[in-house]
CSV table of N, CA and C and ligand atoms in Angstrom, one decimal:
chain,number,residue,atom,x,y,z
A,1,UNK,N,9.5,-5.6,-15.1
A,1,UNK,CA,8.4,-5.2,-14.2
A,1,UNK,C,7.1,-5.6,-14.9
A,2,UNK,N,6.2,-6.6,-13.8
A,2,UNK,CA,4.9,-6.5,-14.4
A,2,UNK,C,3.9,-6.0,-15.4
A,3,UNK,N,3.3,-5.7,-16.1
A,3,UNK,CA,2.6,-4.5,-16.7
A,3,UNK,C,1.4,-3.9,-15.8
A,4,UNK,N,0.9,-4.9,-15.2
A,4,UNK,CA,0.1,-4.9,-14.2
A,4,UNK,C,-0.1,-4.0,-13.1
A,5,UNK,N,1.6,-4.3,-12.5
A,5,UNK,CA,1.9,-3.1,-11.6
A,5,UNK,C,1.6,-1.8,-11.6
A,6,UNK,N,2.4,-1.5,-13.1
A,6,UNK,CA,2.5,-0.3,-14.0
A,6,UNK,C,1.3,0.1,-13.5
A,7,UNK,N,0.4,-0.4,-14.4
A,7,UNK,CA,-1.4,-0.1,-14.3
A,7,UNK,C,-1.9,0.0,-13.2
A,8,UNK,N,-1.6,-0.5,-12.1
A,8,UNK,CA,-2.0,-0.5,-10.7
A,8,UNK,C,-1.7,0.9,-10.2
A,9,UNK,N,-0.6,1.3,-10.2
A,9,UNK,CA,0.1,2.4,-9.8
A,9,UNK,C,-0.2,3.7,-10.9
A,10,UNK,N,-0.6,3.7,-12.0
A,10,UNK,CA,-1.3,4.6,-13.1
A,10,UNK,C,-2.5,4.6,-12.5
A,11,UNK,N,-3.6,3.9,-11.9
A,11,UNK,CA,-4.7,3.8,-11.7
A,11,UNK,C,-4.8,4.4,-10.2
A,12,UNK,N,-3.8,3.9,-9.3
A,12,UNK,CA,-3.8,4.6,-7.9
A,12,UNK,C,-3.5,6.2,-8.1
A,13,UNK,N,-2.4,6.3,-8.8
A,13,UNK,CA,-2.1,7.9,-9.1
A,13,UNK,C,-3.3,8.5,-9.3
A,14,UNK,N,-4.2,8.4,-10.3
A,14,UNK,CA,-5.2,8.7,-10.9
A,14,UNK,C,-6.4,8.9,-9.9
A,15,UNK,N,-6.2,7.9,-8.7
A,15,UNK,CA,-7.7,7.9,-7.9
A,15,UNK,C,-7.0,8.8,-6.6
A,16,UNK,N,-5.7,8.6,-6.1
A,16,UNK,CA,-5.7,10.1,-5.0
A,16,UNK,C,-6.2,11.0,-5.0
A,17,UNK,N,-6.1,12.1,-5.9
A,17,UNK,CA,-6.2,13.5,-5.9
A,17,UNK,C,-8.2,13.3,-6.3
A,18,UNK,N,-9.2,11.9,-6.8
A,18,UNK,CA,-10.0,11.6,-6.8
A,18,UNK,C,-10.6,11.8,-5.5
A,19,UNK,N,-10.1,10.8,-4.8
A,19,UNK,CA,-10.5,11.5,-3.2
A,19,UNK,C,-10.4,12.1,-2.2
A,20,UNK,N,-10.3,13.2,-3.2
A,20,UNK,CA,-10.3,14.5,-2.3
A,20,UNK,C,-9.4,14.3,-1.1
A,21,UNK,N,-8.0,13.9,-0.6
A,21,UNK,CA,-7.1,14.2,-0.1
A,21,UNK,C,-6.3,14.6,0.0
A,22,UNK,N,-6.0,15.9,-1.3
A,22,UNK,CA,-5.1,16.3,-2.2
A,22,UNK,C,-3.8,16.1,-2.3
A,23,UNK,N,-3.8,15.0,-2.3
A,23,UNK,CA,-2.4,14.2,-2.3
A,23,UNK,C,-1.6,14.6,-3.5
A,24,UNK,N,-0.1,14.6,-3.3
A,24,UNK,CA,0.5,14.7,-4.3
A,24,UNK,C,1.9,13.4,-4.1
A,25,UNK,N,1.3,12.7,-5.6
A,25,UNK,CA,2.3,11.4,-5.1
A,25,UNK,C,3.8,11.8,-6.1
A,26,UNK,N,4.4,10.4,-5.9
A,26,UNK,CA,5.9,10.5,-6.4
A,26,UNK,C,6.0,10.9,-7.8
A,27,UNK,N,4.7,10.2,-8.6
A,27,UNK,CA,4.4,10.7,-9.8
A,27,UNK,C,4.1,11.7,-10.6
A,28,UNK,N,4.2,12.4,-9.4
A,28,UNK,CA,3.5,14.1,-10.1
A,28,UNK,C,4.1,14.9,-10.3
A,29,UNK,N,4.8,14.6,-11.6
A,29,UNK,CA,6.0,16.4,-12.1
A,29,UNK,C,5.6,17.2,-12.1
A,30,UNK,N,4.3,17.8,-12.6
A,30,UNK,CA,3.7,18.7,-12.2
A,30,UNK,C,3.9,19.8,-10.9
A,31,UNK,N,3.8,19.1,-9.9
A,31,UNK,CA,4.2,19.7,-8.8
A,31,UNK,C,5.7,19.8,-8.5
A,32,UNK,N,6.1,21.2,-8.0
A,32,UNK,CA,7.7,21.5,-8.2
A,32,UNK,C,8.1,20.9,-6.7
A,33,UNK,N,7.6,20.4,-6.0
A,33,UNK,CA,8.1,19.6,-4.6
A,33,UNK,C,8.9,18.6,-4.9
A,34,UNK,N,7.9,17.9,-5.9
A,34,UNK,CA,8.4,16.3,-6.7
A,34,UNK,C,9.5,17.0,-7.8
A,35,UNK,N,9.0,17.5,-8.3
A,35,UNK,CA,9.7,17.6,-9.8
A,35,UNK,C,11.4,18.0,-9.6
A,36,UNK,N,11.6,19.0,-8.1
A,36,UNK,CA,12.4,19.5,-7.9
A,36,UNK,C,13.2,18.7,-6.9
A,37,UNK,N,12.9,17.4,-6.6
A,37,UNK,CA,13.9,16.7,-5.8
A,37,UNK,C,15.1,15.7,-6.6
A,38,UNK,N,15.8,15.4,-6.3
A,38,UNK,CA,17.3,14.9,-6.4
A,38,UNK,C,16.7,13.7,-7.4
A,39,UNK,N,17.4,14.0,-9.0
A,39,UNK,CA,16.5,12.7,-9.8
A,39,UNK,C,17.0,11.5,-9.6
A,40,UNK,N,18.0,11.4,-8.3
A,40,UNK,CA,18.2,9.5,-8.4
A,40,UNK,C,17.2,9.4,-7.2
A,41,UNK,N,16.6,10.4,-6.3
A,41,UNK,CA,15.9,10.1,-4.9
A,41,UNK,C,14.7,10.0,-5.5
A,42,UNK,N,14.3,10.9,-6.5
A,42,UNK,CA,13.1,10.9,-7.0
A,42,UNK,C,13.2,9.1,-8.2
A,43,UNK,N,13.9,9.0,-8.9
A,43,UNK,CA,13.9,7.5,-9.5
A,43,UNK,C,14.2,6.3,-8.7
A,44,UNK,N,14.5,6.3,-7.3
A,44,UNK,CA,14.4,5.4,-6.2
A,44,UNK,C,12.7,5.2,-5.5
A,45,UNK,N,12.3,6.5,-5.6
A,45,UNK,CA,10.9,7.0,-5.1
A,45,UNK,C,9.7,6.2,-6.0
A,46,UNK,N,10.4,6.3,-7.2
A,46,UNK,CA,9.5,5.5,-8.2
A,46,UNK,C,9.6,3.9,-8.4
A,47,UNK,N,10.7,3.6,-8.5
A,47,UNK,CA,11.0,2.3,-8.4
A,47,UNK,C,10.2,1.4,-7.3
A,48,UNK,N,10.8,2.1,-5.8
A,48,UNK,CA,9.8,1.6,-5.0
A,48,UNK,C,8.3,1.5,-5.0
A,49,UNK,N,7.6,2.5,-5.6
A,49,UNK,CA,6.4,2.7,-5.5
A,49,UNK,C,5.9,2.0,-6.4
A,50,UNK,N,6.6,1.3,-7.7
A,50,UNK,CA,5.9,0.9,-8.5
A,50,UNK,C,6.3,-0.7,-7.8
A,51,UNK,N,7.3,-1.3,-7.1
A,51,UNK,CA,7.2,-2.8,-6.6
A,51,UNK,C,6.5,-2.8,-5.5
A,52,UNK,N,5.9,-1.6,-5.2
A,52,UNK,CA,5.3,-1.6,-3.9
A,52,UNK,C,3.3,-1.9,-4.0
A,53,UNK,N,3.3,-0.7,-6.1
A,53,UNK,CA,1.9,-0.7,-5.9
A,53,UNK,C,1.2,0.2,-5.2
A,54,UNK,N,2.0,0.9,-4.6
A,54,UNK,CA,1.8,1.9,-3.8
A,54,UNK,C,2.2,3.2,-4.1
A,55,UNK,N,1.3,4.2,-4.4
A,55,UNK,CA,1.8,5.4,-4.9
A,55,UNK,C,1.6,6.3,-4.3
A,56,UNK,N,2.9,6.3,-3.3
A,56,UNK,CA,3.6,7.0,-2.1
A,56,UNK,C,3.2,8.4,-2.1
A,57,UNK,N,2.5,8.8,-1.0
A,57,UNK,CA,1.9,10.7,-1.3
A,57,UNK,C,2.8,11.6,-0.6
A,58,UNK,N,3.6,12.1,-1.7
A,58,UNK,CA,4.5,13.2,-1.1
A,58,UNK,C,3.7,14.4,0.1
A,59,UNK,N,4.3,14.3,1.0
A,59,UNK,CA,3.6,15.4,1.8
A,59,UNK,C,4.2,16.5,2.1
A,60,UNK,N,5.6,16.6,1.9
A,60,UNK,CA,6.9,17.2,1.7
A,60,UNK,C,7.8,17.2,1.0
A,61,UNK,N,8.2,17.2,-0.1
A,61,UNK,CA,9.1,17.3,-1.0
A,61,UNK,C,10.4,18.4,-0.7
A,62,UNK,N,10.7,18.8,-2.0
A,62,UNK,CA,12.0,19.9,-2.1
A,62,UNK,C,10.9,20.8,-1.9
A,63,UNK,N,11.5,22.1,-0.4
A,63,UNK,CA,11.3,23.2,-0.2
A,63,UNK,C,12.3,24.4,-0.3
A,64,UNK,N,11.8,25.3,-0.7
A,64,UNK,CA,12.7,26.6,-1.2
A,64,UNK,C,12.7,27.1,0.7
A,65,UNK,N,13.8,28.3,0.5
A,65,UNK,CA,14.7,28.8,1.8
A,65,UNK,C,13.5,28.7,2.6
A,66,UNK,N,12.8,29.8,1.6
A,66,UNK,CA,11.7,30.9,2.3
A,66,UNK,C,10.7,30.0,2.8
A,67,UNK,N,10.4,29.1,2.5
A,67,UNK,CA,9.3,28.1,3.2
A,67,UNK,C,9.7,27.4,4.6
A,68,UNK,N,11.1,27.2,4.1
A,68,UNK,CA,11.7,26.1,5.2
A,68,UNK,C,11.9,26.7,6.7
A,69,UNK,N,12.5,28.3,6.2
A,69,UNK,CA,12.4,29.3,7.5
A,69,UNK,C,11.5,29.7,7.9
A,70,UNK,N,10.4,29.6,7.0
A,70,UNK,CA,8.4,29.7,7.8
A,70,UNK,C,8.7,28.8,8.7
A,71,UNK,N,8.8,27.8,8.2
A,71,UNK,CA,8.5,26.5,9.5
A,71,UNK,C,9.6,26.3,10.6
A,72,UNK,N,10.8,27.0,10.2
A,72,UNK,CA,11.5,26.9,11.2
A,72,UNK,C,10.8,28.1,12.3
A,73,UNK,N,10.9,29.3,11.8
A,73,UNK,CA,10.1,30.5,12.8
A,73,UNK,C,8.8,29.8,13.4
A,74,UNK,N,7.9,28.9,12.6
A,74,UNK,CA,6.8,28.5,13.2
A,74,UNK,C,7.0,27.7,14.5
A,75,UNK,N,7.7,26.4,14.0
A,75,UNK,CA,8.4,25.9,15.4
A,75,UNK,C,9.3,26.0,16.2
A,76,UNK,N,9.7,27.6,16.2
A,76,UNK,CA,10.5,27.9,17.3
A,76,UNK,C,9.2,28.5,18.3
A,77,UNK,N,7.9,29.1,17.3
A,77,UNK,CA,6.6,29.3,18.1
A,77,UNK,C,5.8,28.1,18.9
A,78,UNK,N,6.1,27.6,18.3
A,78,UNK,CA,5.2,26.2,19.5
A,78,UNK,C,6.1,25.4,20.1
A,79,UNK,N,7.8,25.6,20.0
A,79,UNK,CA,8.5,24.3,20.9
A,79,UNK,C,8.8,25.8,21.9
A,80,UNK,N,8.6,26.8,21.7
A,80,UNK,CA,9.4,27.5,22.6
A,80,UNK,C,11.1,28.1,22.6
A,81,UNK,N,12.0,27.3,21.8
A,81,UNK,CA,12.9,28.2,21.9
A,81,UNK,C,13.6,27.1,20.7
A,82,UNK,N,14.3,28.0,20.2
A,82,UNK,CA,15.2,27.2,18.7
A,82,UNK,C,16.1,25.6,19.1
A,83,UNK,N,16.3,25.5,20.1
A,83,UNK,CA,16.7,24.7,20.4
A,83,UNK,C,15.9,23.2,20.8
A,84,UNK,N,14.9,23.8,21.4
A,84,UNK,CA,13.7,22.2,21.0
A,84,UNK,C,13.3,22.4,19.7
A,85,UNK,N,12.9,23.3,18.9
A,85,UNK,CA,12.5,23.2,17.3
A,85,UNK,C,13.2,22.7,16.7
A,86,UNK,N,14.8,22.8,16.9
A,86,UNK,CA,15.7,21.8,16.1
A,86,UNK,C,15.6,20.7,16.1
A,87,UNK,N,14.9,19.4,17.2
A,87,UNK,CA,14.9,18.9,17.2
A,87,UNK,C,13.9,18.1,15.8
A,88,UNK,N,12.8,19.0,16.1
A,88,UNK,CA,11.6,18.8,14.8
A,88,UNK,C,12.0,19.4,13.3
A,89,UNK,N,12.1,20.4,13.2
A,89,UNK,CA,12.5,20.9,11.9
A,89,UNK,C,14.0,22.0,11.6
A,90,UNK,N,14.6,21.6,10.7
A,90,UNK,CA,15.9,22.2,10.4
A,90,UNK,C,15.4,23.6,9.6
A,91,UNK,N,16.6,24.6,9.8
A,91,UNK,CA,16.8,25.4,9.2
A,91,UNK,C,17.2,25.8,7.2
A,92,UNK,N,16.6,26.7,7.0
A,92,UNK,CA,17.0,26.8,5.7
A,92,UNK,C,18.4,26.3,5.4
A,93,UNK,N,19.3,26.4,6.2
A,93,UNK,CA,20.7,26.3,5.8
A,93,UNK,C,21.2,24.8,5.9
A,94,UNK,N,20.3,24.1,6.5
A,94,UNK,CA,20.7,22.7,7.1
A,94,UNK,C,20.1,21.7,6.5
A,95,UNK,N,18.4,21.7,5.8
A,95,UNK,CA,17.1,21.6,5.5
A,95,UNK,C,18.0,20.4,4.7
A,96,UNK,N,17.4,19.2,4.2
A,96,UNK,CA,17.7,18.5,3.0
A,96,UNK,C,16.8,18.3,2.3
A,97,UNK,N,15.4,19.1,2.9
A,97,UNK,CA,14.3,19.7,1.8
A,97,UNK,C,14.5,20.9,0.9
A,98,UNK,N,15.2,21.5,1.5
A,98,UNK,CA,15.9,22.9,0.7
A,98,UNK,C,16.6,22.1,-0.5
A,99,UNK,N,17.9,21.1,-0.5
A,99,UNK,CA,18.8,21.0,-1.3
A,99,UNK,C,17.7,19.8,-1.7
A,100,UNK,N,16.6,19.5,-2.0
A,100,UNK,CA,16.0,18.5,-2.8
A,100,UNK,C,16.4,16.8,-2.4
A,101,UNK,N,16.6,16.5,-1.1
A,101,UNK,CA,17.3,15.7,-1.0
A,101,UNK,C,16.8,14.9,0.4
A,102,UNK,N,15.7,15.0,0.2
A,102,UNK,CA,14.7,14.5,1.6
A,102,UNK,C,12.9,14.6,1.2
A,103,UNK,N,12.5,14.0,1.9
A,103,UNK,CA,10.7,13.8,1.5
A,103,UNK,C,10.0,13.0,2.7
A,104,UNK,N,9.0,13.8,2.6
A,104,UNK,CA,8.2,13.3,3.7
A,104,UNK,C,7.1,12.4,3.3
A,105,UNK,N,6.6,11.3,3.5
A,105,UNK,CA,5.8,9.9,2.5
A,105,UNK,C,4.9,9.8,3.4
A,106,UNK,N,3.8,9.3,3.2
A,106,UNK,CA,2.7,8.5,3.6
A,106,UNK,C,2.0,7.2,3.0
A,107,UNK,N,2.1,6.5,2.8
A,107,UNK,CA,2.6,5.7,3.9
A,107,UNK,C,3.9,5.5,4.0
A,108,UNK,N,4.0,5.1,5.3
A,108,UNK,CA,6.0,4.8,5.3
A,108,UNK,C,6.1,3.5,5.6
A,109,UNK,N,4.8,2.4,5.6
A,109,UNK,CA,5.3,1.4,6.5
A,109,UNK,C,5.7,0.4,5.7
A,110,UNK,N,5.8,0.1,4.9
A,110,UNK,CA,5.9,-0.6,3.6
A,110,UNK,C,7.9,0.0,2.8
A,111,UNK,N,7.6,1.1,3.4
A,111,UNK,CA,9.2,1.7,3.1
A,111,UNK,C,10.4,1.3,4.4
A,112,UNK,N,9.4,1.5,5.1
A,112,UNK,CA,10.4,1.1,6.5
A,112,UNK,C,10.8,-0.3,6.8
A,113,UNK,N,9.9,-1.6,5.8
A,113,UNK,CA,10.7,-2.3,5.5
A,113,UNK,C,11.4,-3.0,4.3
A,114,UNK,N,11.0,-2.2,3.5
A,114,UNK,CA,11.8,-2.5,2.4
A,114,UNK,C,12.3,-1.4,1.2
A,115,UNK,N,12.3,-0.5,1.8
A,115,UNK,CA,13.3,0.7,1.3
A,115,UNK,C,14.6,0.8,1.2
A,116,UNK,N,15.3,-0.1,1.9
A,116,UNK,CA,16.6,-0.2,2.0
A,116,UNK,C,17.5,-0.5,0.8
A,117,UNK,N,16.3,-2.0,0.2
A,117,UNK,CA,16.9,-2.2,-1.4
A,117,UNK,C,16.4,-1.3,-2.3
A,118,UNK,N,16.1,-0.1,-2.4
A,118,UNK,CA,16.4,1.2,-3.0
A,118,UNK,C,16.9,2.1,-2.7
A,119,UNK,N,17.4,1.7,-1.3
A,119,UNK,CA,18.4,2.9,-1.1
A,119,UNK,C,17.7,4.3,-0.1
A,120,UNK,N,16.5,3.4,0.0
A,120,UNK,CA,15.8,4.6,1.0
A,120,UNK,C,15.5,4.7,2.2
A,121,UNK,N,16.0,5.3,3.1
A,121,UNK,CA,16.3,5.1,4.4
A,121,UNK,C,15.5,6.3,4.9
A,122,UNK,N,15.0,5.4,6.4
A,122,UNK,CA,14.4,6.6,7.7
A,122,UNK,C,15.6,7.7,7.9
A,123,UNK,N,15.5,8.3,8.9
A,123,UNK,CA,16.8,8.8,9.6
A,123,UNK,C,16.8,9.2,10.2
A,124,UNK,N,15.8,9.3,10.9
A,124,UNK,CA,15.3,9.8,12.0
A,124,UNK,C,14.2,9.0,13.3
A,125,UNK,N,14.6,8.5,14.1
A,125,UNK,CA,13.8,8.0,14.4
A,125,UNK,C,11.9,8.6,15.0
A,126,UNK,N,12.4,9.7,14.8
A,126,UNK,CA,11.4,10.8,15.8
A,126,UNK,C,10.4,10.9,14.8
A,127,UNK,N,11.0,10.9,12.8
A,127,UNK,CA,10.5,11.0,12.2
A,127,UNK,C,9.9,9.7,10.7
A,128,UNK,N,9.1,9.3,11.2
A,128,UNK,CA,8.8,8.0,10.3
A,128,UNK,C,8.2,8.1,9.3
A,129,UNK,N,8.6,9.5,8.6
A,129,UNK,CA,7.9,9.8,7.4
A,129,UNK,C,9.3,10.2,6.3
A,130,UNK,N,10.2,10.5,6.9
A,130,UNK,CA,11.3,11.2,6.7
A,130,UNK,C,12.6,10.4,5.6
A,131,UNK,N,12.3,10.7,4.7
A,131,UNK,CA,13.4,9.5,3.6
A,131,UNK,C,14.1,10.0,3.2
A,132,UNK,N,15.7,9.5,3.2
A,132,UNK,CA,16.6,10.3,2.4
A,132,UNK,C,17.3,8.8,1.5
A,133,UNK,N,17.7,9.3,0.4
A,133,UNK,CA,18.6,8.6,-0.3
A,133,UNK,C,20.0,8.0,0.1
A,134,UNK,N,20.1,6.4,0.5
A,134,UNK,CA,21.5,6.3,1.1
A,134,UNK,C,21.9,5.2,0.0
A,135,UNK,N,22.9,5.5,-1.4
A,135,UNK,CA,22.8,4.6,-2.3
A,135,UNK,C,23.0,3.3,-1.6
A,136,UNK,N,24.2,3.3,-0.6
A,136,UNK,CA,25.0,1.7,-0.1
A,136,UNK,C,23.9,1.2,0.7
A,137,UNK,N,22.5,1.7,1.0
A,137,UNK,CA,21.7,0.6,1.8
A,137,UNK,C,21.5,-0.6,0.9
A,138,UNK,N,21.4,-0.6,-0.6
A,138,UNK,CA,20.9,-1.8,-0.9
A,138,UNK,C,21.8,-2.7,-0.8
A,139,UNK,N,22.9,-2.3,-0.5
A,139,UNK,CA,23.8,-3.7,-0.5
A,139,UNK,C,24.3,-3.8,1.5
A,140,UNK,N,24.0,-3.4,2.0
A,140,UNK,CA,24.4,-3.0,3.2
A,140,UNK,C,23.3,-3.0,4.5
A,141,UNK,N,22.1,-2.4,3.8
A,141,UNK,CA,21.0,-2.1,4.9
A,141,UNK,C,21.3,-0.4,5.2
A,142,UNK,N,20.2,0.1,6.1
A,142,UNK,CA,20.1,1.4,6.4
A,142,UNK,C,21.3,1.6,7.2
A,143,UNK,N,21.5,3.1,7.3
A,143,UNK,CA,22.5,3.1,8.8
A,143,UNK,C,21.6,3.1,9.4
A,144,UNK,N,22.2,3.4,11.0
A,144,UNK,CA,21.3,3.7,12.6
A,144,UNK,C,20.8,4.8,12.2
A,145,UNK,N,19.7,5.0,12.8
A,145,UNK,CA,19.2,5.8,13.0
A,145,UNK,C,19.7,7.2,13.9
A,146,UNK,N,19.2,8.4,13.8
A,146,UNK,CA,19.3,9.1,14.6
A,146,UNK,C,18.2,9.4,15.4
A,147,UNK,N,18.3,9.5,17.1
A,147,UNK,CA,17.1,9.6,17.5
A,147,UNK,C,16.4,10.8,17.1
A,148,UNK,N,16.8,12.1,16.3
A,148,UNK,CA,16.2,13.5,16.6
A,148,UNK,C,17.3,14.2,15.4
A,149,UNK,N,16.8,15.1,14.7
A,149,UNK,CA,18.0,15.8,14.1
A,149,UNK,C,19.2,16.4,14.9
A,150,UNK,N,18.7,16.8,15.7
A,150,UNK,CA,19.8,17.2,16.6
A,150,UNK,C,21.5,16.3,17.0
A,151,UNK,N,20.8,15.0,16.9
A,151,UNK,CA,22.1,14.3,16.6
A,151,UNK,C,22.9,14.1,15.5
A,152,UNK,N,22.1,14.5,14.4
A,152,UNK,CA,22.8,14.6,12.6
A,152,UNK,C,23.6,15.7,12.7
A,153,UNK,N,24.9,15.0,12.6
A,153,UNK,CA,26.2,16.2,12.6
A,153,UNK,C,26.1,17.4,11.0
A,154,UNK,N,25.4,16.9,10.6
A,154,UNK,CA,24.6,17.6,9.3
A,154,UNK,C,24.3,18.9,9.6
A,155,UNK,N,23.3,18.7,10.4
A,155,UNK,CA,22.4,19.9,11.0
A,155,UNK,C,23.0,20.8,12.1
A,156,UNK,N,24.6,20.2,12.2
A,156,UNK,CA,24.8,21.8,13.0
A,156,UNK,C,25.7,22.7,12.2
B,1,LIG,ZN1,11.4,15.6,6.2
């Protein structure tokens, strides 16, 4: 790897949380979102970000029960009934933010095409922020997508 990169991505880390967006990127152990996600999702997370140069702003990381079921109760409040919220956000028991095992990125567009050779895949189509670890994409490509959680046999 370049050294260059390295420094690019040391220097971007360094200027996020500078402009006042309070971003928290892939690089930040500090924060238990990052720190606490799956360490081959989180050393795919890095890998990419440093060939990318881009240092990917976690916006969702690993969340505990108790948060995941805020947002599930919250989006059963604005979709109206548990059944459209599923569509948007999973339950503590289903979450693959609970088990450290999913992340929500900004930017994605740079992941969406070339995440695959690290193994990081959409999977949602509804959701284009939404990465999970699929080791066989790099030799294979992403699976299909699902249009909505609701079709991830996961989440019921
Ligand atoms: Zn997500």
């Amino acid at each position: 790897m370049p050294r260059f990169l390295h420094l690019l991505v040391a220097a971007l880390t360094a200027l996020v949380p500078a402009a006042g967006t309070g971003g928290v990127t892939v690089f930040d152990d500090a924060h238990p979102g990052v720190r606490h996600l799956d360490p081959d999702l989180l050393h795919a997370l890095r890998e990419a970000a440093t060939a990318a140069g881009i240092a990917f702003r976690v916006n969702s990381g690993r969340r505990s029960p108790e948060h995941q079921e805020r947002l599930f109760r919250d989006a059963v409040r604005r979709y109206g009934s548990k059944e459209e919220a599923a569509r948007w956000v999973a339950t503590a028991t289903t979450s693959r933010h609970v088990t450290g095992d999913a992340v929500d990125l900004a930017p994605a567009s740079w992941l969406s095409e070339h995440g695959a050779a690290y193994g990081l895949c959409q999977i949602y189509r509804n959701e284009p922020w939404h990465y999970e670890l699929r080791p066989a994409a790099v030799d294979h490509g992403c699976p299909p997508m699902y249009a909505d959680p609701t079709e991830d046999p996961r989440m019921r």
